[in-house]
GROMACS .gro file of C-alpha atoms in nm:
model
  388
    1UNK     CA    1  -0.002  -0.017   0.020
    2UNK     CA    2   0.282   0.253   0.072
    3UNK     CA    3   0.447   0.165  -0.282
    4UNK     CA    4   0.168   0.238  -0.453
    5UNK     CA    5   0.036   0.551  -0.249
    6UNK     CA    6   0.398   0.665  -0.342
    7UNK     CA    7   0.315   0.588  -0.733
    8UNK     CA    8  -0.005   0.721  -0.736
    9UNK     CA    9   0.114   1.038  -0.560
   10UNK     CA   10   0.421   1.063  -0.833
   11UNK     CA   11   0.159   0.987  -1.108
   12UNK     CA   12  -0.069   1.276  -0.975
   13UNK     CA   13   0.237   1.527  -0.992
   14UNK     CA   14   0.306   1.431  -1.349
   15UNK     CA   15  -0.066   1.488  -1.449
   16UNK     CA   16   0.011   1.806  -1.288
   17UNK     CA   17   0.341   1.892  -1.437
   18UNK     CA   18   0.421   2.272  -1.577
   19UNK     CA   19   0.623   2.378  -1.857
   20UNK     CA   20   0.987   2.351  -1.765
   21UNK     CA   21   0.920   2.097  -1.478
   22UNK     CA   22   1.068   1.768  -1.418
   23UNK     CA   23   0.913   1.521  -1.186
   24UNK     CA   24   1.140   1.232  -1.029
   25UNK     CA   25   1.006   0.921  -0.844
   26UNK     CA   26   1.276   0.772  -0.600
   27UNK     CA   27   1.570   0.968  -0.694
   28UNK     CA   28   1.613   1.270  -0.476
   29UNK     CA   29   1.328   1.170  -0.227
   30UNK     CA   30   1.028   0.951  -0.231
   31UNK     CA   31   0.881   1.203  -0.510
   32UNK     CA   32   1.067   1.529  -0.631
   33UNK     CA   33   0.964   1.798  -0.857
   34UNK     CA   34   1.249   2.040  -1.012
   35UNK     CA   35   1.157   2.369  -1.130
   36UNK     CA   36   1.266   2.586  -1.422
   37UNK     CA   37   1.408   2.851  -1.191
   38UNK     CA   38   1.647   2.596  -1.020
   39UNK     CA   39   1.439   2.468  -0.735
   40UNK     CA   40   1.324   2.165  -0.605
   41UNK     CA   41   1.049   2.040  -0.380
   42UNK     CA   42   1.108   1.742  -0.172
   43UNK     CA   43   0.839   1.492  -0.072
   44UNK     CA   44   0.850   1.223   0.161
   45UNK     CA   45   0.525   1.011   0.144
   46UNK     CA   46   0.378   0.825   0.459
   47UNK     CA   47   0.095   0.596   0.429
   48UNK     CA   48  -0.089   0.397   0.679
   49UNK     CA   49  -0.374   0.141   0.685
   50UNK     CA   50  -0.472   0.185   1.053
   51UNK     CA   51  -0.831   0.358   1.134
   52UNK     CA   52  -0.956   0.563   1.415
   53UNK     CA   53  -1.310   0.444   1.529
   54UNK     CA   54  -1.488   0.682   1.267
   55UNK     CA   55  -1.293   0.418   1.004
   56UNK     CA   56  -1.049   0.725   0.864
   57UNK     CA   57  -0.681   0.680   0.869
   58UNK     CA   58  -0.544   0.773   1.201
   59UNK     CA   59  -0.383   1.149   1.286
   60UNK     CA   60  -0.035   1.222   1.262
   61UNK     CA   61   0.055   1.244   1.627
   62UNK     CA   62   0.309   1.453   1.779
   63UNK     CA   63   0.522   1.128   1.866
   64UNK     CA   64   0.436   0.991   1.521
   65UNK     CA   65   0.763   0.792   1.391
   66UNK     CA   66   0.722   0.863   1.055
   67UNK     CA   67   0.698   1.242   1.112
   68UNK     CA   68   0.993   1.266   1.284
   69UNK     CA   69   1.209   1.003   1.049
   70UNK     CA   70   1.100   1.217   0.792
   71UNK     CA   71   1.241   1.568   0.906
   72UNK     CA   72   1.541   1.351   1.050
   73UNK     CA   73   1.627   1.273   0.705
   74UNK     CA   74   1.578   1.606   0.565
   75UNK     CA   75   1.820   1.724   0.804
   76UNK     CA   76   2.061   1.464   0.751
   77UNK     CA   77   2.063   1.606   0.388
   78UNK     CA   78   2.079   1.943   0.433
   79UNK     CA   79   2.405   1.899   0.600
   80UNK     CA   80   2.519   1.596   0.376
   81UNK     CA   81   2.927   1.597   0.379
   82UNK     CA   82   2.912   1.429   0.062
   83UNK     CA   83   2.763   1.703  -0.126
   84UNK     CA   84   2.985   1.944   0.049
   85UNK     CA   85   2.726   2.083   0.263
   86UNK     CA   86   2.956   2.125   0.565
   87UNK     CA   87   2.951   2.470   0.645
   88UNK     CA   88   2.672   2.677   0.766
   89UNK     CA   89   2.673   2.916   0.408
   90UNK     CA   90   2.637   2.600   0.191
   91UNK     CA   91   2.331   2.470   0.404
   92UNK     CA   92   2.143   2.797   0.371
   93UNK     CA   93   2.231   2.830   0.012
   94UNK     CA   94   2.060   2.459  -0.033
   95UNK     CA   95   1.737   2.554   0.191
   96UNK     CA   96   1.710   2.838  -0.013
   97UNK     CA   97   1.622   2.657  -0.348
   98UNK     CA   98   1.446   2.333  -0.173
   99UNK     CA   99   1.113   2.299  -0.018
  100UNK     CA  100   1.040   2.016   0.199
  101UNK     CA  101   0.680   1.841   0.208
  102UNK     CA  102   0.554   1.536   0.415
  103UNK     CA  103   0.214   1.444   0.233
  104UNK     CA  104   0.036   1.127   0.404
  105UNK     CA  105  -0.301   0.966   0.431
  106UNK     CA  106  -0.274   1.077   0.804
  107UNK     CA  107  -0.519   1.342   0.923
  108UNK     CA  108  -0.426   1.655   1.092
  109UNK     CA  109  -0.504   1.748   1.374
  110UNK     CA  110  -0.475   2.043   1.650
  111UNK     CA  111  -0.367   1.807   1.924
  112UNK     CA  112  -0.015   1.781   1.730
  113UNK     CA  113   0.199   2.006   1.932
  114UNK     CA  114   0.485   2.006   1.676
  115UNK     CA  115   0.249   2.099   1.346
  116UNK     CA  116   0.059   2.365   1.609
  117UNK     CA  117   0.405   2.524   1.685
  118UNK     CA  118   0.502   2.491   1.318
  119UNK     CA  119   0.209   2.675   1.189
  120UNK     CA  120   0.281   2.955   1.454
  121UNK     CA  121   0.636   3.007   1.378
  122UNK     CA  122   0.577   3.055   1.005
  123UNK     CA  123   0.239   3.258   1.064
  124UNK     CA  124   0.465   3.491   1.297
  125UNK     CA  125   0.328   3.441   1.647
  126UNK     CA  126   0.576   3.236   1.747
  127UNK     CA  127   1.004   3.300   1.723
  128UNK     CA  128   1.199   3.063   1.605
  129UNK     CA  129   1.374   3.012   1.957
  130UNK     CA  130   1.076   2.888   2.088
  131UNK     CA  131   0.951   2.623   1.879
  132UNK     CA  132   1.322   2.489   1.931
  133UNK     CA  133   1.176   2.527   2.309
  134UNK     CA  134   0.855   2.320   2.200
  135UNK     CA  135   1.098   2.064   2.012
  136UNK     CA  136   1.339   2.019   2.289
  137UNK     CA  137   1.021   1.970   2.545
  138UNK     CA  138   0.854   1.694   2.302
  139UNK     CA  139   1.219   1.548   2.326
  140UNK     CA  140   1.188   1.585   2.675
  141UNK     CA  141   0.867   1.379   2.687
  142UNK     CA  142   0.919   1.108   2.444
  143UNK     CA  143   1.056   0.745   2.594
  144UNK     CA  144   1.121   0.625   2.234
  145UNK     CA  145   1.493   0.664   2.213
  146UNK     CA  146   1.479   0.615   1.838
  147UNK     CA  147   1.256   0.917   1.793
  148UNK     CA  148   1.481   1.093   2.058
  149UNK     CA  149   1.716   1.044   1.807
  150UNK     CA  150   1.563   1.178   1.539
  151UNK     CA  151   1.449   1.494   1.740
  152UNK     CA  152   1.852   1.563   1.815
  153UNK     CA  153   1.908   1.568   1.440
  154UNK     CA  154   1.677   1.845   1.440
  155UNK     CA  155   1.849   2.015   1.743
  156UNK     CA  156   2.161   2.017   1.619
  157UNK     CA  157   2.096   2.224   1.287
  158UNK     CA  158   2.275   2.575   1.308
  159UNK     CA  159   2.005   2.848   1.427
  160UNK     CA  160   1.990   3.011   1.124
  161UNK     CA  161   1.970   2.697   0.905
  162UNK     CA  162   1.696   2.555   1.115
  163UNK     CA  163   1.489   2.890   1.115
  164UNK     CA  164   1.508   2.865   0.733
  165UNK     CA  165   1.442   2.493   0.726
  166UNK     CA  166   1.117   2.528   0.908
  167UNK     CA  167   1.018   2.833   0.667
  168UNK     CA  168   1.029   2.564   0.360
  169UNK     CA  169   0.855   2.285   0.557
  170UNK     CA  170   0.522   2.221   0.454
  171UNK     CA  171   0.229   1.950   0.484
  172UNK     CA  172  -0.023   1.782   0.266
  173UNK     CA  173  -0.227   1.558   0.493
  174UNK     CA  174  -0.546   1.390   0.501
  175UNK     CA  175  -0.453   1.278   0.120
  176UNK     CA  176  -0.644   0.911   0.166
  177UNK     CA  177  -0.792   0.921  -0.171
  178UNK     CA  178  -0.486   0.959  -0.405
  179UNK     CA  179  -0.634   0.785  -0.708
  180UNK     CA  180  -0.936   1.028  -0.721
  181UNK     CA  181  -0.713   1.296  -0.672
  182UNK     CA  182  -0.529   1.177  -1.002
  183UNK     CA  183  -0.891   1.152  -1.182
  184UNK     CA  184  -0.947   1.508  -1.060
  185UNK     CA  185  -0.634   1.620  -1.230
  186UNK     CA  186  -0.732   1.451  -1.543
  187UNK     CA  187  -1.070   1.652  -1.527
  188UNK     CA  188  -0.889   1.976  -1.498
  189UNK     CA  189  -0.746   1.887  -1.828
  190UNK     CA  190  -1.090   1.959  -1.994
  191UNK     CA  191  -1.173   1.570  -2.039
  192UNK     CA  192  -1.528   1.468  -2.006
  193UNK     CA  193  -1.655   1.292  -1.718
  194UNK     CA  194  -1.746   0.981  -1.919
  195UNK     CA  195  -1.387   0.971  -2.056
  196UNK     CA  196  -1.180   1.022  -1.718
  197UNK     CA  197  -1.123   0.655  -1.645
  198UNK     CA  198  -1.057   0.577  -1.980
  199UNK     CA  199  -0.757   0.835  -1.956
  200UNK     CA  200  -0.673   0.690  -1.610
  201UNK     CA  201  -0.647   0.362  -1.711
  202UNK     CA  202  -0.435   0.419  -2.009
  203UNK     CA  203  -0.189   0.668  -1.894
  204UNK     CA  204  -0.163   0.464  -1.541
  205UNK     CA  205  -0.071   0.121  -1.731
  206UNK     CA  206   0.163   0.304  -1.974
  207UNK     CA  207   0.326   0.494  -1.670
  208UNK     CA  208   0.405   0.155  -1.492
  209UNK     CA  209   0.548  -0.021  -1.775
  210UNK     CA  210   0.780   0.274  -1.863
  211UNK     CA  211   0.889   0.327  -1.537
  212UNK     CA  212   0.965  -0.071  -1.488
  213UNK     CA  213   1.136  -0.058  -1.814
  214UNK     CA  214   1.334   0.233  -1.679
  215UNK     CA  215   1.427   0.097  -1.374
  216UNK     CA  216   1.535  -0.225  -1.519
  217UNK     CA  217   1.784  -0.072  -1.787
  218UNK     CA  218   1.955   0.070  -1.495
  219UNK     CA  219   1.809   0.429  -1.514
  220UNK     CA  220   1.646   0.679  -1.290
  221UNK     CA  221   1.243   0.747  -1.304
  222UNK     CA  222   1.258   1.188  -1.410
  223UNK     CA  223   1.007   1.267  -1.659
  224UNK     CA  224   0.994   1.651  -1.780
  225UNK     CA  225   0.672   1.817  -1.889
  226UNK     CA  226   0.789   1.795  -2.292
  227UNK     CA  227   0.820   1.374  -2.226
  228UNK     CA  228   0.515   1.365  -2.063
  229UNK     CA  229   0.328   1.517  -2.301
  230UNK     CA  230   0.512   1.309  -2.599
  231UNK     CA  231   0.465   0.979  -2.445
  232UNK     CA  232   0.102   1.040  -2.351
  233UNK     CA  233  -0.038   1.317  -2.478
  234UNK     CA  234  -0.214   1.094  -2.721
  235UNK     CA  235  -0.458   0.949  -2.473
  236UNK     CA  236  -0.579   1.292  -2.333
  237UNK     CA  237  -0.651   1.377  -2.717
  238UNK     CA  238  -0.830   1.049  -2.805
  239UNK     CA  239  -1.081   1.146  -2.501
  240UNK     CA  240  -1.124   1.475  -2.650
  241UNK     CA  241  -1.146   1.416  -2.981
  242UNK     CA  242  -1.530   1.280  -2.990
  243UNK     CA  243  -1.461   0.921  -3.110
  244UNK     CA  244  -1.567   0.648  -2.978
  245UNK     CA  245  -1.354   0.482  -2.721
  246UNK     CA  246  -1.371   0.100  -2.696
  247UNK     CA  247  -1.246  -0.079  -2.385
  248UNK     CA  248  -1.121  -0.414  -2.309
  249UNK     CA  249  -1.369  -0.579  -2.071
  250UNK     CA  250  -1.266  -0.902  -1.922
  251UNK     CA  251  -1.495  -1.138  -2.095
  252UNK     CA  252  -1.729  -1.314  -1.862
  253UNK     CA  253  -1.734  -1.683  -2.080
  254UNK     CA  254  -2.047  -1.866  -2.092
  255UNK     CA  255  -1.951  -2.232  -1.930
  256UNK     CA  256  -1.976  -2.410  -2.198
  257UNK     CA  257  -1.879  -2.222  -2.517
  258UNK     CA  258  -1.962  -2.505  -2.773
  259UNK     CA  259  -2.338  -2.462  -2.701
  260UNK     CA  260  -2.357  -2.104  -2.804
  261UNK     CA  261  -2.542  -2.075  -3.137
  262UNK     CA  262  -2.321  -1.896  -3.355
  263UNK     CA  263  -2.029  -2.157  -3.259
  264UNK     CA  264  -2.286  -2.443  -3.353
  265UNK     CA  265  -2.336  -2.262  -3.675
  266UNK     CA  266  -1.969  -2.248  -3.743
  267UNK     CA  267  -1.895  -2.595  -3.617
  268UNK     CA  268  -2.167  -2.720  -3.847
  269UNK     CA  269  -2.018  -2.540  -4.205
  270UNK     CA  270  -1.676  -2.698  -4.093
  271UNK     CA  271  -1.539  -2.359  -4.025
  272UNK     CA  272  -1.405  -2.463  -3.683
  273UNK     CA  273  -1.392  -2.815  -3.517
  274UNK     CA  274  -1.600  -2.876  -3.239
  275UNK     CA  275  -1.361  -2.939  -2.983
  276UNK     CA  276  -1.122  -2.664  -3.099
  277UNK     CA  277  -1.149  -2.478  -2.743
  278UNK     CA  278  -0.931  -2.225  -2.878
  279UNK     CA  279  -1.119  -2.093  -3.145
  280UNK     CA  280  -1.423  -2.114  -2.932
  281UNK     CA  281  -1.296  -1.898  -2.693
  282UNK     CA  282  -1.116  -1.664  -2.944
  283UNK     CA  283  -1.437  -1.602  -3.110
  284UNK     CA  284  -1.654  -1.585  -2.821
  285UNK     CA  285  -1.426  -1.309  -2.693
  286UNK     CA  286  -1.489  -1.140  -2.978
  287UNK     CA  287  -1.841  -1.127  -2.964
  288UNK     CA  288  -1.850  -1.038  -2.613
  289UNK     CA  289  -1.603  -0.744  -2.668
  290UNK     CA  290  -1.841  -0.625  -2.942
  291UNK     CA  291  -2.154  -0.656  -2.707
  292UNK     CA  292  -2.010  -0.503  -2.434
  293UNK     CA  293  -1.872  -0.238  -2.584
  294UNK     CA  294  -2.196  -0.167  -2.751
  295UNK     CA  295  -2.414  -0.157  -2.437
  296UNK     CA  296  -2.150   0.011  -2.257
  297UNK     CA  297  -2.169   0.306  -2.506
  298UNK     CA  298  -2.529   0.330  -2.510
  299UNK     CA  299  -2.572   0.339  -2.117
  300UNK     CA  300  -2.302   0.642  -2.129
  301UNK     CA  301  -2.486   0.840  -2.392
  302UNK     CA  302  -2.189   0.804  -2.643
  303UNK     CA  303  -2.413   0.626  -2.889
  304UNK     CA  304  -2.793   0.599  -2.905
  305UNK     CA  305  -3.045   0.270  -2.971
  306UNK     CA  306  -3.091   0.456  -3.315
  307UNK     CA  307  -2.723   0.398  -3.414
  308UNK     CA  308  -2.701   0.023  -3.271
  309UNK     CA  309  -2.984  -0.036  -3.496
  310UNK     CA  310  -2.828   0.134  -3.773
  311UNK     CA  311  -2.533  -0.124  -3.760
  312UNK     CA  312  -2.701  -0.375  -3.720
  313UNK     CA  313  -2.936  -0.315  -4.034
  314UNK     CA  314  -2.584  -0.227  -4.252
  315UNK     CA  315  -2.463  -0.573  -4.127
  316UNK     CA  316  -2.790  -0.736  -4.244
  317UNK     CA  317  -2.736  -0.581  -4.569
  318UNK     CA  318  -2.387  -0.662  -4.616
  319UNK     CA  319  -2.506  -1.030  -4.527
  320UNK     CA  320  -2.778  -1.061  -4.739
  321UNK     CA  321  -2.617  -0.935  -5.055
  322UNK     CA  322  -2.335  -1.237  -5.007
  323UNK     CA  323  -2.633  -1.472  -4.862
  324UNK     CA  324  -2.822  -1.379  -5.225
  325UNK     CA  325  -2.539  -1.447  -5.448
  326UNK     CA  326  -2.402  -1.744  -5.301
  327UNK     CA  327  -2.741  -1.926  -5.278
  328UNK     CA  328  -2.891  -1.742  -5.605
  329UNK     CA  329  -3.242  -1.721  -5.473
  330UNK     CA  330  -3.217  -1.973  -5.190
  331UNK     CA  331  -3.142  -2.285  -5.405
  332UNK     CA  332  -2.874  -2.475  -5.186
  333UNK     CA  333  -2.528  -2.538  -5.383
  334UNK     CA  334  -2.350  -2.885  -5.426
  335UNK     CA  335  -2.118  -2.808  -5.159
  336UNK     CA  336  -2.291  -2.619  -4.905
  337UNK     CA  337  -2.016  -2.626  -4.671
  338UNK     CA  338  -1.781  -2.430  -4.904
  339UNK     CA  339  -2.064  -2.189  -4.993
  340UNK     CA  340  -2.175  -2.122  -4.625
  341UNK     CA  341  -1.812  -2.058  -4.569
  342UNK     CA  342  -1.753  -1.835  -4.862
  343UNK     CA  343  -2.055  -1.598  -4.714
  344UNK     CA  344  -1.882  -1.603  -4.366
  345UNK     CA  345  -1.505  -1.552  -4.532
  346UNK     CA  346  -1.643  -1.246  -4.716
  347UNK     CA  347  -1.830  -1.062  -4.401
  348UNK     CA  348  -1.523  -1.123  -4.211
  349UNK     CA  349  -1.307  -0.920  -4.405
  350UNK     CA  350  -1.563  -0.652  -4.393
  351UNK     CA  351  -1.586  -0.372  -4.142
  352UNK     CA  352  -1.890  -0.244  -3.939
  353UNK     CA  353  -1.980   0.130  -3.914
  354UNK     CA  354  -2.136   0.296  -3.588
  355UNK     CA  355  -2.227   0.624  -3.565
  356UNK     CA  356  -1.999   0.721  -3.825
  357UNK     CA  357  -1.684   0.555  -3.722
  358UNK     CA  358  -1.567   0.237  -3.847
  359UNK     CA  359  -1.520  -0.021  -3.588
  360UNK     CA  360  -1.142  -0.251  -3.583
  361UNK     CA  361  -1.175  -0.546  -3.790
  362UNK     CA  362  -1.152  -0.788  -3.493
  363UNK     CA  363  -1.474  -0.594  -3.325
  364UNK     CA  364  -1.664  -0.593  -3.636
  365UNK     CA  365  -1.601  -0.986  -3.667
  366UNK     CA  366  -1.764  -0.992  -3.320
  367UNK     CA  367  -2.073  -0.820  -3.454
  368UNK     CA  368  -2.155  -1.052  -3.750
  369UNK     CA  369  -2.117  -1.342  -3.426
  370UNK     CA  370  -2.345  -1.154  -3.238
  371UNK     CA  371  -2.568  -1.124  -3.492
  372UNK     CA  372  -2.540  -1.518  -3.597
  373UNK     CA  373  -2.561  -1.607  -3.200
  374UNK     CA  374  -2.907  -1.464  -3.151
  375UNK     CA  375  -2.955  -1.571  -3.443
  376UNK     CA  376  -3.074  -1.277  -3.715
  377UNK     CA  377  -2.847  -1.426  -3.987
  378UNK     CA  378  -2.671  -1.753  -4.090
  379UNK     CA  379  -2.464  -1.928  -4.318
  380UNK     CA  380  -2.610  -2.246  -4.447
  381UNK     CA  381  -2.935  -2.167  -4.688
  382UNK     CA  382  -3.177  -2.337  -4.389
  383UNK     CA  383  -3.029  -2.167  -4.114
  384UNK     CA  384  -3.345  -2.029  -4.010
  385UNK     CA  385  -3.517  -2.366  -3.965
  386UNK     CA  386  -3.179  -2.507  -3.787
  387UNK     CA  387  -3.096  -2.255  -3.518
  388UNK     CA  388  -3.415  -2.056  -3.456
   0.00000   0.00000   0.00000
């Protein structure tokens, strides 16, 4: 959960990139943002699965180990000798161009003495010396040696460095619905409500795959505004285009594939074998892909029932023309199986049109399979008597 929370926070930052910015995942921090003016934002992410009595994530308390560990980590970064930051001047120079943000699904609360003291300091109602005194008191009341060690890292900062650090420190608490934040960011890019999930699923999947490939190749995950636009803009453009979007629904296959009418028709004309489960499954999946998308598009209001009826009529005209040509006025041919397969073979090469948009060939095939399953069309000359 903690890793996924970190990833989706990163994804949301990607969705909110501004020109000239770069976002990184586990490079300078859990997540970081580089700005064109040379400043950085370092983000520590902390997630909890613990709930309070109201069923919400627990509060961030004064003695929270995640809180003090994050602050301690930043203090060590500030004075890192490996980066040449041993003098107060170099530490101040680093902080001037760096923001520090602790983001968590844990809730804010007015009983957290540290957060209250930091808020008072940043608003000007409490001096830095008073803030340090509050932190010293918190250490004295703690019985946890590890937390006391974290607090020592804070208290040993040079006063001028410490004062600037707390000015640059901020919190984003109560961010539990991180996926909804991502979807809200997509909506703000003028994506219609009915298309938000499509964009989210496409971008999420591709970013995950690309991130995996990047790490596997031994590289760091950093994405600039221009790179994000180049790699992922197409998903947003498709959603805005008004073109129909066809989703890949997980097919719920019937228990007995061979009992479907359209499969029986294909078996009877020797297009597929009665025991060829591979083709039974493949063709059934295409039929369901067509049917599920048609129903979803009507439900979402992207097409009307009239559009669906028009497609069915068009498919029927295609079938009728080939059927009459092959059977010449319904007279059965000598090799009727070959004749039936000729009709089917012709229709498998034709693309159907839905609401003025041409369907992919596999989905068009699924449309003809669906019609032959009901059955509205058939391949043998006496198909109505055999299957209706």
